[in-house]
Amino acid sequence: MLSRLLRVSTVLTLAAALPVKAPAQAPAGASPAVIGEVRDAVRRYDAALRRADAAAVGQFFAPEYVFVNARGQRLTRAERLANLRTGRTAVDTVAHAPEEEQFQSYGNVVLYSTLLTLGGRYSGKTQQQGHYRALVVWVRRDGRWQQVASQLTQVVEQ
């Protein structure tokens, strides 16, 4: 009896410890229509960033937007837009490597990752062009795509 109870207890413990994937959480490849919408939002966002158009860029940031820059600093929407308005941030070059783009859809949320070539001024200092991995969380709200979070990581050439 004790042996049987131990076996049942072991099976229940293992079953409870195994991760269960909920269907709503499983990533799906984004549909071609969604990919087109997000690509268009990325293109318009990049153009506004190159123009240093803070009002236009601000339309792409949700109120709760947070950015983690390549130095590991966390910036709010307001801080990011202030840097753009004052010229502390100025993007001269932004180019995506299409072969590196990935889109993962979770309903009204799309995770977008890419390899970027960026050049310009950051924190008031001119930076040479460099390569960065970018991860952006886009959310569809009121019929448009907005960023709720983004992060850059510099790719170190070896």
Coordinates of N, CA, C and O in Angstrom, one line a residue:
M1 N 0.8 -1.2 0.0 CA 0.0 0.0 0.0 C 0.9 1.3 0.0 O 0.6 2.2 -0.8
L2 N 1.9 1.3 0.9 CA 2.8 2.4 0.9 C 3.5 2.6 -0.4 O 3.7 3.7 -0.9
S3 N 3.9 1.5 -1.0 CA 4.6 1.5 -2.3 C 3.8 2.1 -3.4 O 4.2 2.9 -4.2
R4 N 2.5 1.7 -3.4 CA 1.6 2.2 -4.4 C 1.3 3.7 -4.2 O 1.3 4.5 -5.1
L5 N 1.2 4.1 -3.0 CA 1.0 5.5 -2.6 C 2.2 6.4 -3.1 O 2.1 7.5 -3.6
L6 N 3.4 5.8 -2.9 CA 4.6 6.5 -3.3 C 4.7 6.7 -4.8 O 5.1 7.7 -5.3
R7 N 4.3 5.6 -5.5 CA 4.3 5.7 -7.0 C 3.3 6.7 -7.5 O 3.6 7.5 -8.4
V8 N 2.1 6.7 -6.9 CA 1.1 7.7 -7.4 C 1.6 9.1 -7.0 O 1.4 10.0 -7.8
S9 N 2.2 9.3 -5.9 CA 2.7 10.6 -5.4 C 3.8 11.1 -6.4 O 3.8 12.2 -6.8
T10 N 4.6 10.2 -6.8 CA 5.7 10.5 -7.7 C 5.2 10.9 -9.0 O 5.6 11.9 -9.6
V11 N 4.2 10.2 -9.6 CA 3.6 10.5 -10.9 C 2.9 11.9 -10.8 O 3.1 12.7 -11.7
L12 N 2.2 12.1 -9.7 CA 1.5 13.4 -9.6 C 2.5 14.6 -9.5 O 2.3 15.6 -10.0
T13 N 3.6 14.3 -8.7 CA 4.6 15.4 -8.6 C 5.2 15.7 -9.9 O 5.4 16.9 -10.3
L14 N 5.6 14.7 -10.7 CA 6.1 14.9 -12.0 C 5.2 15.6 -13.0 O 5.5 16.5 -13.7
A15 N 3.9 15.2 -12.9 CA 2.9 15.8 -13.8 C 2.7 17.3 -13.5 O 2.6 18.1 -14.3
A16 N 2.8 17.6 -12.2 CA 2.6 19.0 -11.8 C 3.8 19.8 -12.1 O 3.7 21.0 -12.4
A17 N 5.0 19.2 -12.2 CA 6.2 19.9 -12.5 C 6.4 20.2 -14.0 O 7.2 21.1 -14.4
L18 N 5.8 19.4 -14.8 CA 6.0 19.6 -16.3 C 5.3 20.8 -16.8 O 4.1 21.0 -16.4
P19 N 5.9 21.6 -17.6 CA 5.2 22.7 -18.2 C 4.1 22.4 -19.1 O 4.2 21.4 -19.8
V20 N 3.0 23.1 -19.0 CA 1.9 22.9 -19.9 C 1.8 24.1 -20.8 O 1.8 25.2 -20.3
K21 N 1.7 23.9 -22.1 CA 1.6 25.0 -23.0 C 0.2 25.3 -23.3 O -0.6 24.4 -23.8
A22 N -0.3 26.5 -22.9 CA -1.6 26.9 -23.2 C -1.8 27.3 -24.7 O -0.9 28.0 -25.2
P23 N -2.8 26.9 -25.3 CA -3.0 27.2 -26.8 C -2.9 28.7 -27.1 O -2.4 29.0 -28.1
A24 N -3.4 29.5 -26.2 CA -3.4 31.0 -26.5 C -2.0 31.5 -26.4 O -1.7 32.6 -26.9
Q25 N -1.1 30.8 -25.8 CA 0.3 31.3 -25.6 C 1.2 30.9 -26.7 O 2.3 31.4 -26.8
A26 N 0.8 29.9 -27.5 CA 1.7 29.4 -28.5 C 1.9 30.4 -29.6 O 1.0 31.0 -30.1
P27 N 3.2 30.6 -29.9 CA 3.4 31.6 -31.0 C 3.0 31.0 -32.3 O 3.0 29.8 -32.6
A28 N 2.6 31.9 -33.2 CA 2.2 31.5 -34.5 C 2.9 32.4 -35.5 O 3.2 33.6 -35.2
G29 N 3.3 31.9 -36.6 CA 3.9 32.7 -37.7 C 2.8 33.8 -38.0 O 1.6 33.4 -38.2
A30 N 3.2 35.0 -38.1 CA 2.3 36.0 -38.4 C 1.8 35.9 -39.9 O 2.5 35.4 -40.7
S31 N 0.5 36.2 -40.1 CA 0.0 36.1 -41.4 C 0.6 37.1 -42.3 O 1.2 38.2 -41.9
P32 N 0.6 36.9 -43.6 CA 1.2 37.9 -44.6 C 0.6 39.3 -44.4 O 1.3 40.2 -44.5
A33 N -0.7 39.3 -44.1 CA -1.3 40.7 -43.9 C -0.8 41.4 -42.7 O -0.5 42.6 -42.8
V34 N -0.6 40.7 -41.6 CA -0.1 41.2 -40.4 C 1.4 41.6 -40.6 O 1.8 42.7 -40.2
I35 N 2.2 40.8 -41.2 CA 3.6 41.1 -41.5 C 3.6 42.4 -42.4 O 4.4 43.3 -42.1
G36 N 2.8 42.5 -43.4 CA 2.7 43.7 -44.2 C 2.4 45.0 -43.4 O 3.0 46.0 -43.6
E37 N 1.4 44.8 -42.5 CA 1.1 46.0 -41.6 C 2.2 46.4 -40.7 O 2.5 47.6 -40.6
V38 N 2.9 45.4 -40.1 CA 4.0 45.7 -39.2 C 5.2 46.3 -39.9 O 5.8 47.3 -39.5
R39 N 5.5 45.7 -41.1 CA 6.6 46.2 -41.9 C 6.3 47.7 -42.3 O 7.2 48.5 -42.3
D40 N 5.1 48.0 -42.7 CA 4.7 49.3 -43.0 C 4.9 50.3 -41.8 O 5.4 51.4 -42.0
A41 N 4.5 49.8 -40.6 CA 4.7 50.6 -39.4 C 6.2 50.8 -39.2 O 6.6 52.0 -38.8
V42 N 7.0 49.8 -39.3 CA 8.4 49.9 -39.1 C 9.0 50.9 -40.1 O 9.8 51.8 -39.7
R43 N 8.6 50.9 -41.4 CA 9.1 51.8 -42.4 C 8.7 53.2 -42.1 O 9.6 54.1 -42.1
R44 N 7.5 53.5 -41.7 CA 7.1 54.8 -41.3 C 7.7 55.3 -40.1 O 8.1 56.5 -40.0
Y45 N 7.9 54.5 -39.1 CA 8.6 54.8 -37.9 C 10.1 55.2 -38.2 O 10.6 56.2 -37.7
D46 N 10.8 54.4 -39.0 CA 12.2 54.7 -39.3 C 12.3 56.0 -40.0 O 13.2 56.8 -39.8
A47 N 11.3 56.3 -40.9 CA 11.4 57.6 -41.7 C 11.2 58.7 -40.7 O 11.9 59.8 -40.8
A48 N 10.3 58.6 -39.8 CA 10.0 59.7 -38.8 C 11.3 59.9 -37.9 O 11.7 61.0 -37.6
L49 N 11.9 58.8 -37.5 CA 13.1 58.8 -36.7 C 14.3 59.5 -37.5 O 14.9 60.4 -36.9
R50 N 14.4 59.2 -38.7 CA 15.5 59.9 -39.5 C 15.2 61.4 -39.7 O 16.1 62.2 -39.7
R51 N 13.9 61.8 -39.7 CA 13.6 63.2 -39.9 C 13.6 63.9 -38.5 O 13.4 65.1 -38.4
A52 N 13.8 63.1 -37.4 CA 13.8 63.7 -36.1 C 12.4 64.3 -35.8 O 12.3 65.3 -35.1
D53 N 11.4 63.7 -36.3 CA 10.0 64.2 -36.1 C 9.4 63.6 -34.9 O 8.8 62.5 -34.9
A54 N 9.6 64.2 -33.7 CA 9.2 63.7 -32.4 C 7.7 63.4 -32.4 O 7.3 62.4 -31.8
A55 N 6.9 64.3 -33.0 CA 5.5 64.1 -32.9 C 5.1 62.8 -33.7 O 4.3 62.0 -33.2
A56 N 5.7 62.6 -34.8 CA 5.4 61.4 -35.6 C 5.9 60.2 -34.9 O 5.2 59.1 -34.8
V57 N 7.1 60.2 -34.4 CA 7.7 59.1 -33.7 C 6.8 58.7 -32.5 O 6.5 57.6 -32.2
G58 N 6.4 59.8 -31.8 CA 5.5 59.6 -30.6 C 4.2 58.8 -30.9 O 3.7 58.1 -30.0
Q59 N 3.7 58.9 -32.1 CA 2.5 58.1 -32.5 C 2.8 56.6 -32.5 O 1.8 55.9 -32.4
F60 N 4.0 56.2 -32.6 CA 4.4 54.8 -32.7 C 4.7 54.2 -31.3 O 4.8 53.0 -31.1
F61 N 4.8 55.1 -30.2 CA 5.0 54.7 -28.9 C 3.7 54.6 -28.1 O 3.1 55.7 -28.0
A62 N 3.4 53.5 -27.5 CA 2.3 53.4 -26.6 C 2.6 54.3 -25.3 O 3.8 54.5 -25.0
P63 N 1.6 54.7 -24.5 CA 1.9 55.5 -23.3 C 2.9 54.8 -22.4 O 3.7 55.4 -21.7
E64 N 2.8 53.5 -22.3 CA 3.6 52.7 -21.4 C 5.0 52.2 -22.0 O 5.7 51.5 -21.4
Y65 N 5.3 52.7 -23.2 CA 6.5 52.3 -23.9 C 7.7 52.4 -23.0 O 7.9 53.4 -22.3
V66 N 8.6 51.4 -23.1 CA 9.9 51.4 -22.5 C 11.0 50.9 -23.5 O 10.7 50.0 -24.3
F67 N 12.1 51.5 -23.4 CA 13.2 51.2 -24.3 C 14.5 50.9 -23.5 O 14.8 51.6 -22.6
V68 N 15.1 49.8 -23.9 CA 16.4 49.4 -23.3 C 17.4 49.6 -24.4 O 17.4 48.9 -25.4
N69 N 18.3 50.6 -24.2 CA 19.3 50.9 -25.2 C 20.5 50.0 -25.2 O 20.6 49.1 -24.3
A70 N 21.4 50.2 -26.1 CA 22.5 49.2 -26.3 C 23.5 49.3 -25.1 O 24.3 48.4 -24.9
R71 N 23.3 50.4 -24.3 CA 24.1 50.5 -23.0 C 23.5 49.9 -21.8 O 24.0 49.9 -20.7
G72 N 22.3 49.4 -22.1 CA 21.5 48.7 -21.0 C 20.7 49.7 -20.1 O 20.1 49.3 -19.1
Q73 N 20.6 50.9 -20.6 CA 19.8 51.9 -19.9 C 18.3 51.8 -20.3 O 18.0 51.6 -21.4
R74 N 17.5 51.9 -19.3 CA 16.0 51.9 -19.5 C 15.5 53.3 -19.7 O 15.7 54.2 -18.8
L75 N 14.8 53.6 -20.8 CA 14.2 54.9 -21.0 C 12.7 54.8 -21.2 O 12.2 53.9 -21.8
T76 N 12.0 55.8 -20.7 CA 10.6 55.9 -20.9 C 10.3 56.6 -22.2 O 11.2 57.1 -22.9
R77 N 9.0 56.5 -22.6 CA 8.6 57.2 -23.8 C 9.0 58.7 -23.8 O 9.5 59.2 -24.7
A78 N 8.7 59.3 -22.7 CA 9.0 60.8 -22.5 C 10.5 61.1 -22.7 O 10.9 62.0 -23.3
E79 N 11.3 60.2 -22.1 CA 12.8 60.4 -22.2 C 13.2 60.2 -23.6 O 14.1 61.0 -24.1
R80 N 12.7 59.2 -24.3 CA 13.1 59.0 -25.6 C 12.7 60.1 -26.6 O 13.5 60.6 -27.4
L81 N 11.5 60.6 -26.4 CA 11.1 61.7 -27.2 C 11.8 63.0 -26.9 O 12.2 63.8 -27.8
A82 N 12.2 63.2 -25.7 CA 12.9 64.4 -25.3 C 14.3 64.4 -25.9 O 14.8 65.4 -26.4
N83 N 14.9 63.2 -25.9 CA 16.3 63.1 -26.6 C 16.2 63.4 -28.0 O 17.1 64.0 -28.6
L84 N 15.1 63.0 -28.7 CA 14.9 63.3 -30.1 C 14.7 64.8 -30.3 O 15.3 65.4 -31.2
R85 N 13.8 65.4 -29.5 CA 13.5 66.8 -29.6 C 14.7 67.7 -29.5 O 14.9 68.7 -30.1
T86 N 15.6 67.4 -28.5 CA 16.7 68.2 -28.2 C 18.0 67.9 -29.1 O 19.0 68.6 -29.0
G87 N 17.9 66.9 -29.9 CA 19.0 66.5 -30.7 C 20.0 65.6 -30.1 O 21.0 65.3 -30.7
R88 N 19.8 65.2 -28.8 CA 20.7 64.3 -28.2 C 20.7 62.9 -28.9 O 21.7 62.2 -28.9
T89 N 19.6 62.6 -29.5 CA 19.5 61.5 -30.4 C 19.2 61.9 -31.8 O 18.2 62.7 -32.0
A90 N 19.9 61.5 -32.8 CA 19.7 61.9 -34.2 C 20.1 60.6 -35.0 O 21.3 60.2 -34.9
V91 N 19.2 60.1 -35.7 CA 19.5 58.9 -36.5 C 19.7 59.3 -38.0 O 18.8 59.8 -38.6
D92 N 20.9 59.1 -38.4 CA 21.3 59.3 -39.8 C 21.0 58.1 -40.7 O 20.6 58.2 -41.8
T93 N 21.4 56.9 -40.2 CA 21.3 55.7 -40.9 C 20.5 54.7 -40.1 O 20.8 54.5 -38.9
V94 N 19.5 54.1 -40.7 CA 18.8 52.9 -40.1 C 18.4 52.0 -41.3 O 17.7 52.4 -42.2
A95 N 19.0 50.8 -41.3 CA 18.8 49.9 -42.3 C 18.6 48.5 -41.7 O 19.4 48.0 -40.9
H96 N 17.5 47.8 -42.1 CA 17.2 46.5 -41.6 C 17.7 45.5 -42.6 O 17.7 45.7 -43.8
A97 N 18.2 44.3 -42.1 CA 18.6 43.2 -42.9 C 17.4 42.3 -43.1 O 17.0 41.6 -42.2
P98 N 16.8 42.4 -44.3 CA 15.5 41.6 -44.5 C 15.7 40.1 -44.2 O 14.7 39.5 -43.7
E99 N 16.8 39.5 -44.5 CA 17.0 38.1 -44.2 C 17.0 37.8 -42.7 O 16.9 36.6 -42.4
E100 N 17.2 38.8 -41.9 CA 17.3 38.6 -40.5 C 15.9 38.9 -39.8 O 15.8 38.7 -38.5
E101 N 15.0 39.4 -40.5 CA 13.7 39.8 -39.8 C 12.9 38.5 -39.4 O 12.8 37.6 -40.2
Q102 N 12.3 38.6 -38.3 CA 11.4 37.6 -37.8 C 10.2 38.2 -37.2 O 10.3 39.2 -36.5
F103 N 9.1 37.6 -37.4 CA 7.8 38.1 -36.9 C 7.1 36.9 -36.2 O 6.9 35.9 -36.8
Q104 N 6.8 37.1 -34.9 CA 6.0 36.1 -34.2 C 4.7 36.8 -33.7 O 4.8 37.8 -33.0
S105 N 3.6 36.2 -34.0 CA 2.3 36.8 -33.7 C 1.7 36.1 -32.5 O 1.7 34.9 -32.4
Y106 N 1.1 36.9 -31.6 CA 0.4 36.4 -30.4 C -0.9 37.2 -30.4 O -1.1 38.1 -29.6
G107 N -1.8 37.0 -31.3 CA -3.0 37.7 -31.4 C -2.7 39.2 -31.9 O -2.2 39.4 -32.9
N108 N -3.0 40.1 -31.0 CA -2.8 41.5 -31.3 C -1.4 42.0 -30.9 O -1.1 43.2 -30.9
V109 N -0.5 41.1 -30.7 CA 0.9 41.4 -30.3 C 1.8 40.7 -31.3 O 1.6 39.5 -31.6
V110 N 2.8 41.4 -31.8 CA 3.8 40.9 -32.7 C 5.2 41.2 -32.1 O 5.5 42.3 -31.8
L111 N 6.0 40.1 -32.0 CA 7.4 40.3 -31.6 C 8.2 40.4 -32.9 O 8.1 39.5 -33.8
Y112 N 8.9 41.5 -33.1 CA 9.6 41.7 -34.3 C 11.1 41.8 -33.9 O 11.5 42.5 -33.0
S113 N 11.9 41.0 -34.6 CA 13.4 41.0 -34.3 C 14.1 41.2 -35.7 O 13.6 40.7 -36.7
T114 N 15.2 41.9 -35.6 CA 15.9 42.2 -36.9 C 17.4 42.5 -36.5 O 17.7 42.7 -35.4
L115 N 18.2 42.5 -37.6 CA 19.5 43.0 -37.5 C 19.5 44.4 -38.2 O 19.0 44.5 -39.3
L116 N 20.0 45.4 -37.5 CA 20.0 46.8 -38.0 C 21.4 47.3 -38.2 O 22.3 46.9 -37.4
T117 N 21.6 48.2 -39.1 CA 22.7 49.0 -39.2 C 22.3 50.4 -38.8 O 21.3 51.0 -39.4
L118 N 22.9 51.0 -37.8 CA 22.5 52.3 -37.3 C 23.7 53.2 -37.2 O 24.8 52.8 -36.9
G119 N 23.4 54.5 -37.5 CA 24.4 55.5 -37.4 C 23.8 56.8 -37.0 O 22.6 57.1 -37.3
G120 N 24.5 57.6 -36.2 CA 23.9 58.9 -35.8 C 24.5 59.4 -34.5 O 25.7 59.1 -34.2
R121 N 23.7 60.1 -33.7 CA 24.2 60.7 -32.5 C 23.3 60.1 -31.4 O 22.1 60.1 -31.4
Y122 N 24.0 59.6 -30.3 CA 23.3 59.0 -29.2 C 23.8 59.6 -27.9 O 25.1 59.7 -27.8
S123 N 23.0 60.1 -27.0 CA 23.4 60.8 -25.8 C 24.3 61.9 -26.1 O 25.3 62.2 -25.4
G124 N 24.1 62.6 -27.2 CA 24.8 63.8 -27.6 C 26.2 63.5 -28.2 O 26.9 64.4 -28.6
K125 N 26.5 62.2 -28.4 CA 27.8 61.9 -29.0 C 27.6 61.2 -30.4 O 26.8 60.3 -30.5
T126 N 28.4 61.6 -31.4 CA 28.3 61.0 -32.7 C 28.9 59.6 -32.6 O 29.9 59.4 -32.0
Q127 N 28.2 58.7 -33.2 CA 28.6 57.3 -33.2 C 28.8 56.8 -34.6 O 28.0 57.2 -35.5
Q128 N 29.8 56.0 -34.8 CA 30.0 55.4 -36.1 C 28.9 54.4 -36.4 O 28.3 53.9 -35.4
Q129 N 28.7 54.1 -37.7 CA 27.7 53.1 -38.0 C 28.0 51.8 -37.3 O 29.2 51.4 -37.2
G130 N 27.0 51.1 -36.8 CA 27.3 49.8 -36.2 C 26.1 48.9 -36.4 O 25.0 49.3 -36.9
H131 N 26.3 47.6 -36.1 CA 25.3 46.6 -36.2 C 24.6 46.3 -34.9 O 25.4 46.2 -33.9
Y132 N 23.3 46.2 -34.8 CA 22.6 46.0 -33.6 C 21.5 45.0 -33.9 O 20.9 44.9 -34.9
R133 N 21.3 44.1 -32.9 CA 20.1 43.3 -32.9 C 19.0 44.1 -32.2 O 19.2 44.7 -31.1
A134 N 17.8 44.1 -32.8 CA 16.7 44.8 -32.2 C 15.5 43.8 -31.9 O 15.3 42.9 -32.7
L135 N 14.9 44.0 -30.8 CA 13.7 43.3 -30.5 C 12.6 44.3 -30.1 O 12.8 45.2 -29.3
V136 N 11.5 44.3 -30.9 CA 10.4 45.3 -30.7 C 9.1 44.5 -30.5 O 8.8 43.6 -31.2
V137 N 8.4 45.0 -29.5 CA 7.1 44.4 -29.2 C 6.0 45.4 -29.7 O 5.9 46.5 -29.2
W138 N 5.3 45.0 -30.8 CA 4.3 45.8 -31.4 C 2.9 45.3 -30.9 O 2.7 44.1 -30.9
V139 N 2.0 46.2 -30.6 CA 0.6 45.9 -30.2 C -0.3 46.6 -31.1 O -0.1 47.8 -31.3
R140 N -1.4 45.9 -31.6 CA -2.4 46.6 -32.4 C -3.5 47.2 -31.4 O -4.1 46.4 -30.7
R141 N -3.6 48.5 -31.5 CA -4.6 49.2 -30.7 C -5.4 50.2 -31.6 O -4.7 50.9 -32.3
D142 N -6.7 50.2 -31.4 CA -7.5 51.1 -32.2 C -7.1 51.1 -33.7 O -7.0 52.2 -34.3
G143 N -6.8 49.9 -34.2 CA -6.6 49.8 -35.7 C -5.2 50.2 -36.1 O -4.9 50.2 -37.3
R144 N -4.3 50.5 -35.2 CA -2.9 50.8 -35.6 C -1.9 50.1 -34.7 O -2.2 49.7 -33.6
W145 N -0.7 50.0 -35.2 CA 0.4 49.3 -34.5 C 1.3 50.3 -33.7 O 1.7 51.3 -34.2
Q146 N 1.5 50.0 -32.4 CA 2.3 50.8 -31.6 C 3.3 49.9 -30.8 O 3.1 48.7 -30.5
Q147 N 4.5 50.5 -30.5 CA 5.5 49.8 -29.8 C 5.2 49.9 -28.3 O 4.9 51.0 -27.8
V148 N 5.3 48.8 -27.5 CA 5.2 48.9 -26.1 C 6.5 48.7 -25.4 O 6.8 49.1 -24.3
A149 N 7.5 48.1 -26.2 CA 8.8 47.9 -25.6 C 9.8 47.6 -26.8 O 9.4 47.0 -27.8
S150 N 11.0 48.1 -26.6 CA 12.0 47.7 -27.6 C 13.4 47.7 -26.9 O 13.6 48.3 -25.9
Q151 N 14.3 47.0 -27.6 CA 15.6 46.8 -27.0 C 16.6 46.7 -28.1 O 16.4 46.0 -29.1
L152 N 17.8 47.3 -27.9 CA 18.9 47.1 -28.9 C 20.1 46.5 -28.2 O 20.4 46.8 -27.0
T153 N 20.8 45.6 -28.9 CA 22.0 45.0 -28.4 C 23.0 45.2 -29.5 O 22.8 44.8 -30.6
Q154 N 24.2 45.8 -29.2 CA 25.2 46.0 -30.2 C 25.8 44.6 -30.5 O 26.1 43.8 -29.7
V155 N 26.0 44.4 -31.8 CA 26.7 43.2 -32.3 C 28.2 43.5 -32.4 O 28.6 44.4 -33.1
V156 N 28.9 42.8 -31.6 CA 30.4 43.0 -31.6 C 31.0 42.1 -32.6 O 30.9 40.9 -32.6
E157 N 31.7 42.7 -33.6 CA 32.4 42.0 -34.6 C 33.6 41.3 -34.0 O 34.4 41.9 -33.3
Q158 N 33.8 40.1 -34.4 CA 35.0 39.3 -33.9 C 35.9 38.9 -35.0 O 35.5 38.6 -36.1

